[in-house]
Short mmCIF file of C-alpha atoms in Angstrom, two decimals:
data_model
loop_
_atom_site.label_atom_id
_atom_site.label_comp_id
_atom_site.label_asym_id
_atom_site.label_seq_id
_atom_site.Cartn_x
_atom_site.Cartn_y
_atom_site.Cartn_z
CA MET A 10 -0.38 -0.04 0.18
CA ALA A 11 1.58 3.26 -0.81
CA GLU A 12 2.45 5.84 1.49
CA THR A 13 0.16 8.18 1.82
CA ALA A 14 1.13 11.83 3.25
CA GLU A 15 0.14 12.44 6.85
CA ALA A 16 3.44 10.80 7.14
CA LEU A 17 5.32 13.02 5.14
CA VAL A 18 3.61 16.11 7.32
CA ASP A 19 4.30 14.53 9.91
CA SER A 20 7.82 14.28 10.04
CA LEU A 21 8.40 17.39 8.52
CA LEU A 22 6.91 18.96 11.30
CA ARG A 23 8.75 17.23 14.23
CA ARG A 24 11.59 18.00 11.99
CA LEU A 25 10.39 22.15 12.18
CA ARG A 26 9.68 21.58 16.13
CA ASP A 27 6.21 22.00 15.75
CA PRO A 28 5.12 18.49 15.44
CA LEU A 29 1.27 19.93 16.32
CA GLY A 30 1.26 22.12 12.87
CA GLU A 31 0.47 25.25 15.32
CA ALA A 32 3.48 27.74 13.80
CA HIS A 33 3.54 25.59 9.71
CA PRO A 34 -0.08 24.95 9.30
CA ARG A 35 -0.36 21.14 7.62
CA SER A 36 -2.08 22.62 4.52
CA LEU A 37 0.93 25.49 4.16
CA ALA A 38 3.24 21.94 4.88
CA LEU A 39 1.44 19.42 2.14
CA ASP A 40 1.63 22.82 -0.19
CA VAL A 41 5.08 23.75 0.06
CA TYR A 42 5.88 19.91 -0.27
CA SER A 43 3.86 19.77 -3.03
CA ARG A 44 5.51 22.54 -5.41
CA VAL A 45 9.35 21.04 -3.76
CA GLN A 46 8.26 17.42 -5.73
CA VAL A 47 7.39 18.51 -8.63
CA ALA A 48 10.26 21.02 -8.67
CA LEU A 49 12.58 17.95 -8.18
CA ASN A 50 10.91 15.80 -10.35
CA ALA A 51 11.52 17.51 -13.36
CA PHE A 52 15.08 17.78 -12.41
CA ARG A 53 15.73 13.90 -10.64
CA ALA A 54 12.39 12.28 -12.91
CA TYR A 55 11.68 9.98 -10.15
CA VAL A 56 8.34 9.73 -11.23
CA LEU A 57 7.94 9.18 -15.00
CA GLY A 58 5.08 9.66 -17.09
CA ARG A 59 3.83 8.58 -20.16
CA PHE A 60 2.07 10.16 -23.10
CA ASP A 61 0.55 8.81 -26.36
CA LEU A 62 0.27 11.93 -28.70
CA VAL A 63 -1.49 11.41 -31.73
CA THR A 64 0.11 13.97 -34.13
CA THR A 65 -1.87 15.91 -36.96
CA PRO A 66 -0.83 15.83 -40.50
CA GLY A 67 1.18 19.19 -40.78
CA LYS A 68 0.76 20.45 -37.14
CA SER A 69 4.57 20.05 -36.76
CA VAL A 70 4.78 22.26 -32.97
CA TYR A 71 2.47 21.06 -29.86
CA ALA A 72 1.30 22.98 -26.99
CA MET A 73 2.56 21.50 -23.56
CA ASP A 74 -0.77 22.76 -21.54
CA ALA A 75 -2.49 22.03 -24.00
CA ASP A 76 -1.59 19.32 -26.42
CA ILE A 77 0.28 16.77 -24.34
CA TYR A 78 -0.79 16.26 -20.48
CA GLY A 79 0.83 15.60 -17.30
CA LEU A 80 4.70 15.34 -18.45
CA HIS A 81 6.82 18.52 -18.30
CA HIS A 82 8.86 18.37 -20.34
CA VAL A 83 9.57 15.62 -22.77
CA SER A 84 13.20 13.19 -22.64
CA VAL A 85 12.51 10.53 -25.08
CA VAL A 86 9.87 9.99 -27.94
CA ASP A 87 9.70 6.31 -29.40
CA LYS A 88 7.31 5.26 -32.09
CA ALA A 89 6.05 1.78 -32.08
CA GLY A 90 8.67 0.87 -30.19
CA LEU A 91 11.18 2.66 -32.54
CA HIS A 92 13.51 5.09 -30.66
CA ILE A 93 13.22 8.59 -32.03
CA ASP A 94 16.56 11.11 -31.55
CA GLU A 95 16.20 14.46 -30.21
CA ILE A 96 17.48 17.28 -31.34
CA PRO A 97 18.91 19.36 -28.58
CA MET A 98 19.11 22.71 -29.73
CA TRP A 99 15.61 23.33 -31.05
CA ARG A 100 16.92 25.75 -33.01
CA ASP A 101 19.36 23.64 -35.35
CA LEU A 102 15.59 22.18 -36.66
CA TRP A 103 16.13 25.18 -39.30
CA LYS A 104 19.50 23.93 -40.17
CA LEU A 105 18.44 20.33 -40.89
CA SER A 106 15.92 21.60 -43.09
CA THR A 107 14.63 25.72 -43.67
CA THR A 108 10.52 24.29 -44.47
CA TRP A 109 10.44 22.02 -41.12
CA GLN A 110 7.76 23.34 -40.29
CA VAL A 111 5.99 21.61 -43.48
CA ASP A 112 8.00 18.88 -44.22
CA GLN A 113 6.65 16.00 -44.32
CA GLY A 114 7.67 12.41 -43.85
CA PRO A 115 8.90 9.56 -41.05
CA ILE A 116 9.56 12.12 -37.85
CA ARG A 117 13.01 11.96 -37.66
CA GLY A 118 13.82 14.10 -34.75
CA TRP A 119 11.99 16.11 -31.62
CA ALA A 120 13.33 18.78 -29.77
CA MET A 121 11.84 20.76 -27.20
CA VAL A 122 11.28 24.91 -27.74
CA GLY A 123 11.74 26.23 -23.88
CA LEU A 124 9.93 23.98 -21.51
CA GLY A 125 6.17 24.99 -23.40
CA LEU A 126 6.54 23.45 -26.84
CA PHE A 127 7.27 20.29 -28.47
CA ALA A 128 9.03 19.65 -31.81
CA ILE A 129 9.09 17.33 -34.54
CA TRP A 130 10.75 16.77 -37.52
CA PRO A 131 8.90 15.99 -40.40
CA THR A 132 5.29 15.71 -39.67
CA PRO A 133 3.80 12.30 -40.28
CA PRO A 134 1.67 12.85 -43.27
CA THR A 135 -1.23 10.14 -42.09
CA PRO A 136 -2.06 10.79 -38.36
CA THR A 137 0.74 9.03 -36.28
CA THR A 138 1.02 7.72 -32.45
CA LEU A 139 4.23 8.61 -30.61
CA THR A 140 5.29 7.79 -26.81
CA LEU A 141 6.37 10.50 -25.25
CA SER A 142 8.40 9.88 -21.82
CA GLY A 143 9.02 12.78 -18.82
CA PRO A 144 9.70 13.05 -15.41
CA ARG A 145 5.23 13.51 -14.23
CA VAL A 146 3.93 16.68 -12.89
CA THR A 147 3.29 15.28 -9.56
CA PRO A 148 0.12 16.48 -8.48
CA MET A 149 -0.71 18.62 -5.54
CA LEU A 150 -1.50 17.65 -2.59
CA THR A 151 -4.51 18.83 -1.39
CA ASP A 152 -5.14 15.73 2.16
CA ASP A 153 -3.26 13.60 4.01
CA ASP A 154 -4.50 10.73 2.94
CA GLU A 155 -4.01 11.12 -0.53
CA PRO A 156 -0.86 8.97 -1.53
CA LEU A 157 3.18 10.34 -2.11
CA SER A 158 4.17 10.29 -5.38
CA PHE A 159 7.69 9.64 -4.55
CA ARG A 160 9.38 6.61 -2.72
CA ARG A 161 9.67 7.24 1.12
CA GLU A 162 13.57 7.38 0.52
CA ASP A 163 14.08 9.70 -2.40
CA ALA A 164 11.39 11.59 0.05
CA ASP A 165 14.61 13.17 1.74
CA ILE A 166 15.49 16.19 -0.83
CA ALA A 167 12.79 17.05 -1.43
CA LEU A 168 11.61 17.23 2.85
CA ASP A 169 14.92 19.11 2.63
CA LEU A 170 13.90 21.52 0.96
CA ALA A 171 9.56 22.26 2.42
CA ASN A 172 12.15 22.44 5.39
CA ALA A 173 14.11 25.54 3.94
CA LEU A 174 11.46 26.60 2.59
CA LEU A 175 8.36 26.78 6.19
CA LEU A 176 11.36 28.46 7.76
CA LEU A 177 12.03 31.03 5.51
CA ARG A 178 9.12 32.49 6.64
CA TRP A 179 10.02 33.10 11.00
CA ARG A 180 13.67 34.54 8.63
CA ASP A 181 15.54 31.34 10.60
CA LEU A 182 18.01 32.03 7.23
CA ASP A 183 21.54 30.06 8.73
CA MET A 184 19.35 27.11 9.26
CA VAL A 185 17.81 28.11 5.16
CA ALA A 186 21.27 28.23 4.26
CA GLU A 187 22.54 25.19 5.09
CA LEU A 188 19.69 22.80 4.03
CA ALA A 189 19.87 24.70 1.28
CA SER A 190 22.99 24.14 0.70
CA ARG A 191 22.45 20.46 1.58
CA ALA A 192 19.97 19.36 -0.28
CA GLY A 193 22.08 21.33 -3.45
CA ALA A 194 25.27 19.42 -2.90
CA ARG A 195 23.50 16.32 -2.94
CA LEU A 196 21.43 17.42 -6.59
CA SER A 197 24.45 18.18 -7.77
CA LEU A 198 26.49 14.69 -7.11
CA HIS A 199 23.14 13.19 -8.11
CA GLU A 200 24.09 15.04 -11.54
CA ALA A 201 27.75 14.39 -11.32
CA ASN A 202 26.55 10.03 -11.25
CA THR A 203 24.56 10.49 -13.94
CA LYS A 204 27.45 11.73 -16.11
CA GLN A 205 29.40 9.43 -14.67
CA GLU A 206 27.03 6.17 -15.57
CA GLU A 207 25.81 8.00 -19.30
CA ALA A 208 30.19 8.51 -20.01
CA ARG A 209 30.50 4.75 -19.00
CA LEU A 210 27.21 3.81 -21.56
CA MET B 21 -3.14 27.89 -11.94
CA SER B 22 -3.28 32.11 -11.22
CA LYS B 23 -1.63 34.15 -10.54
CA ALA B 24 -3.34 34.25 -6.54
CA ASP B 25 -2.05 31.49 -6.49
CA VAL B 26 1.68 32.85 -6.93
CA LEU B 27 0.51 36.28 -4.76
CA GLN B 28 -0.86 33.76 -1.37
CA LEU B 29 2.16 31.89 -1.81
CA VAL B 30 3.93 35.17 -1.22
CA SER B 31 2.76 36.20 1.97
CA ASP B 32 2.43 32.66 2.70
CA LEU B 33 6.68 32.73 2.19
CA SER B 34 6.47 36.03 3.73
CA ALA B 35 4.13 35.77 6.91
CA ALA B 36 1.30 37.89 5.61
CA GLN B 37 4.17 41.13 5.92
CA SER B 38 4.08 41.79 1.85
CA ASP B 39 2.41 44.67 -0.35
CA ASP B 40 -0.22 42.94 -1.61
CA VAL B 41 -1.01 45.69 -4.15
CA GLU B 42 3.47 45.92 -4.41
CA VAL B 43 3.57 42.14 -4.82
CA GLY B 44 0.85 41.84 -7.54
CA VAL B 45 2.89 45.38 -10.09
CA LEU B 46 6.05 42.45 -8.64
CA TYR B 47 4.85 39.76 -10.18
CA ASP B 48 4.34 41.11 -13.06
CA GLU B 49 7.96 42.85 -13.65
CA VAL B 50 9.40 39.20 -13.19
CA ILE B 51 7.38 37.27 -15.76
CA ARG B 52 8.72 39.90 -17.49
CA GLU B 53 12.10 39.32 -16.98
CA LEU B 54 11.70 35.53 -17.15
CA GLY B 55 10.42 36.03 -20.91
CA PHE B 56 14.10 36.58 -21.51
CA TYR B 57 13.81 32.87 -21.04
CA GLU B 58 12.68 30.31 -22.92
CA VAL B 59 10.57 29.36 -20.00
CA LEU B 60 6.73 29.91 -21.08
CA THR B 61 6.75 29.71 -25.11
CA ASN B 62 3.98 29.69 -27.31
CA LEU B 63 3.40 29.16 -31.49
CA GLU B 64 0.87 32.03 -32.74
CA ARG B 65 0.01 31.45 -36.21
CA ARG B 66 -1.97 34.91 -37.86
CA VAL B 67 -3.78 34.95 -41.09
CA LEU B 68 -2.17 38.41 -42.34
CA PRO B 69 -4.81 39.73 -46.45
CA ALA B 70 -2.55 41.13 -48.37
CA SER B 71 -4.04 44.48 -47.75
CA ALA B 72 -2.60 44.74 -44.49
CA ASN B 73 0.76 45.62 -46.97
CA GLY B 74 2.99 42.53 -44.91
CA ILE B 75 2.67 44.96 -41.62
CA PHE B 76 1.03 43.14 -38.86
CA LYS B 77 1.69 43.83 -34.80
CA GLN B 78 2.47 41.46 -31.87
CA SER B 79 -0.34 40.45 -29.59
CA PRO B 80 0.72 41.96 -26.22
CA SER B 81 1.20 39.38 -24.24
CA THR B 82 4.31 38.70 -26.87
CA LEU B 83 7.88 39.41 -24.10
CA ARG B 84 10.15 38.18 -27.04
CA SER B 85 10.03 36.76 -30.41
CA LEU B 86 12.62 33.25 -31.06
CA GLU B 87 11.68 33.22 -34.90
CA ILE B 88 9.87 34.22 -37.81
CA ALA B 89 8.15 32.39 -40.89
CA TRP B 90 6.49 33.31 -43.65
CA ASN B 91 4.25 30.67 -45.12
CA GLN B 92 6.66 28.27 -42.62
CA ARG B 93 9.72 30.15 -43.94
CA ARG B 94 12.05 31.69 -41.76
CA LEU B 95 12.60 35.10 -41.63
CA ASP B 96 15.95 37.18 -40.67
CA ARG B 97 15.90 39.62 -38.64
CA VAL B 98 17.01 42.74 -40.11
CA GLN B 99 17.09 46.59 -39.10
CA GLU B 100 15.82 49.48 -41.09
CA TYR B 101 20.09 50.59 -41.80
CA THR B 102 21.12 47.52 -43.46
CA LEU B 103 17.53 47.19 -45.67
CA ARG B 104 18.19 50.53 -46.98
CA ALA B 105 22.07 49.67 -47.33
CA VAL B 106 21.10 46.28 -49.37
CA TYR B 107 18.19 47.68 -51.54
CA GLY B 108 18.60 51.54 -51.08
CA ALA B 109 15.53 54.55 -50.51
CA THR B 110 13.57 52.68 -51.58
CA TRP B 111 12.93 49.49 -49.85
CA ARG B 112 9.69 49.86 -48.06
CA SER B 113 7.98 48.84 -51.80
CA ARG B 114 9.37 46.22 -53.14
CA VAL B 115 6.82 44.07 -53.42
CA GLY B 116 8.03 39.62 -53.18
CA ASP B 117 8.45 36.94 -51.24
CA PRO B 118 9.25 37.90 -47.92
CA MET B 119 12.65 37.14 -46.64
CA ALA B 120 13.14 39.22 -43.57
CA VAL B 121 11.25 41.05 -40.81
CA THR B 122 12.13 44.81 -39.44
CA VAL B 123 10.45 46.63 -37.18
CA TRP B 124 7.41 49.04 -38.39
CA ASP B 125 6.19 51.07 -35.28
CA GLU B 126 8.60 50.38 -31.85
CA SER B 127 5.62 52.44 -30.03
CA GLU B 128 2.71 50.45 -31.61
CA GLY B 129 4.84 46.76 -32.05
CA GLU B 130 4.30 47.09 -35.25
CA LEU B 131 6.24 44.29 -37.97
CA ARG B 132 6.94 44.79 -41.71
CA LEU B 133 8.15 42.18 -43.72
CA VAL B 134 10.25 42.91 -46.26
CA PRO B 135 9.70 42.70 -49.13
CA ARG B 136 5.80 43.44 -48.98
CA PRO B 137 3.92 40.54 -49.65
CA ARG B 138 1.63 40.29 -52.91
CA GLU B 139 -0.93 38.05 -51.20
CA GLY B 140 -2.24 36.94 -47.82
CA GLY B 141 -0.40 34.09 -46.08
CA GLU B 142 0.45 33.15 -42.54
CA VAL B 143 2.82 34.90 -39.51
CA GLN B 144 3.60 32.23 -37.15
CA THR B 145 6.18 33.26 -34.72
CA LEU B 146 7.66 31.00 -31.75
CA ARG B 147 7.95 33.59 -28.73
CA THR B 148 7.55 33.45 -25.55
CA GLU B 149 4.67 35.10 -23.22
CA THR B 150 3.28 36.49 -20.11
CA ARG B 151 0.85 34.56 -18.68
CA ASP B 152 -2.00 35.24 -16.34
CA GLU B 153 -1.85 31.03 -15.61
CA LEU B 154 1.30 29.84 -14.69
CA PRO B 155 2.13 26.51 -14.86
CA TYR B 156 1.77 24.73 -11.37
CA TRP B 157 5.94 23.89 -11.62
CA LEU B 158 6.52 27.03 -12.38
CA GLU B 159 4.56 29.10 -9.30
CA LEU B 160 6.92 28.12 -6.31
CA PRO B 161 10.33 29.94 -8.24
CA VAL B 162 8.63 33.12 -9.29
CA ALA B 163 6.53 33.26 -5.67
CA LEU B 164 9.90 33.30 -4.70
CA MET B 165 11.62 35.55 -7.76
CA VAL B 166 9.00 38.00 -6.51
CA THR B 167 9.56 37.63 -2.59
CA HIS B 168 13.31 38.90 -3.28
CA ARG B 169 12.34 41.33 -4.95
CA GLU B 170 9.09 42.41 -2.56
CA PHE B 171 12.02 42.76 0.71
CA MET B 172 14.94 44.44 -1.25
CA ARG B 173 12.95 47.65 -2.51
CA GLU B 174 12.60 50.04 0.13
CA SER B 175 9.89 49.69 2.21
CA ASN B 176 8.67 49.58 6.71
CA HIS B 177 9.63 46.08 6.01
CA GLN B 178 12.25 46.08 3.85
CA ASP B 179 14.95 42.52 4.98
CA VAL B 180 17.30 42.26 2.99
CA GLU B 181 19.50 39.46 4.33
CA PHE B 182 15.26 37.25 3.87
CA ALA B 183 15.96 38.62 0.32
CA GLY B 184 18.73 36.63 -0.55
CA ALA B 185 17.62 33.90 1.01
CA ALA B 186 15.00 33.36 -1.25
CA LEU B 187 16.72 34.16 -4.53
CA GLY B 188 19.40 31.43 -3.36
CA LEU B 189 16.38 29.37 -3.40
CA ALA B 190 14.79 31.05 -6.35
CA HIS B 191 17.64 30.01 -8.04
CA LEU B 192 17.59 26.67 -7.04
CA PHE B 193 14.68 25.81 -8.00
CA LEU B 194 14.83 27.52 -11.41
CA ASN B 195 17.42 25.40 -12.29
CA LEU B 196 15.14 22.00 -11.07
CA VAL B 197 12.28 23.18 -13.73
CA GLY B 198 15.17 24.03 -15.68
CA VAL B 199 15.22 27.13 -16.31
CA GLU B 200 19.00 28.75 -17.17
CA LEU B 201 20.47 31.32 -15.46
CA VAL B 202 21.95 33.04 -18.32
CA LEU B 203 20.98 35.31 -21.03
CA PRO B 204 20.63 33.06 -24.26
CA PRO B 205 23.27 33.03 -26.83
CA GLN B 206 21.37 34.46 -30.04
CA GLY B 207 18.50 37.18 -30.01
CA GLY B 208 18.26 38.21 -26.33
CA GLY B 209 16.35 41.48 -25.70
CA GLN B 210 12.98 42.84 -25.60
CA GLU B 211 10.44 42.44 -28.18
CA SER B 212 11.10 46.20 -29.48
CA ALA B 213 14.57 45.21 -30.85
CA ALA B 214 13.12 42.64 -32.80
#
């Protein structure tokens, strides 16, 4: 059974030496934790989401908030089990083809245009299903009974950061700096490990 | 998620010591500043009739045009003095397939296709934009940036140390959600410099 938000908020309030939630209302602790969780997941991708996008002939650009739901950004694209390459710099689309927006054919690449748009090149002439994967936008927790998106052991950095935000409120700035620095160091370490792993592969 | 949610979050993070009116203004400032980065991107399409003479006005929500295309073909952005140098004083009367776009009326936010198209067509603009409805994942970093400004400005609740701590956290969370705090290598500057 998935762990619920209740134990996590209890833990957060204990860290704040406010187990009854008198200085830090439970609803605020839950709200702050939810926001930290969604930001952390965008970076670390603890919880991945998947979305099947059916392409529209002639349409090469899709809005993340209108056409693709639930993903912070796209990190992997498959078409019927085949991996489609990412074009890391979206401006390179113009170098691949000056008419990339209207080019038709089997899809060869995709790019994120900032954080709001997902672009494909070329556009398949018939509706085609692409499977997009990426960090999920974890839902806002509004109730103690809701299941957590992160596993409990992954929630530790999120707890540190939520703790820092709630202490900011009470101007405990030394502790805020300490917690932010600790979380930042752990995140950098994770990034370094990921790069090392990528290099090894 | 709305601007009101972000303003509420600023109030929560500052233990209700912020000035609600000022915070609303600072929110707009922060969103404009985010326009320098490719965060809130969108694609705007508009049909331009031949009678428009290649002149079009950008939406008020546009902060920065990343790319502009005419009938799906990318246009170069060119300053008026370059057009004069290349085509001479008659550049405005040239008619043909648009190859470039230039600022026509800066105060009105109008741009002009060069050469002027013979027929109507579609202008597509990849742009950054202002929004009252932010994605949920962006609310916290924006709230922290607003908190920083609110407590940095001169007021009866100014608190520079608190503001600095909020900025540090804002940078951390912006990085987490994928906003790199460096100016983009090309096309920098507000839309008036298109």
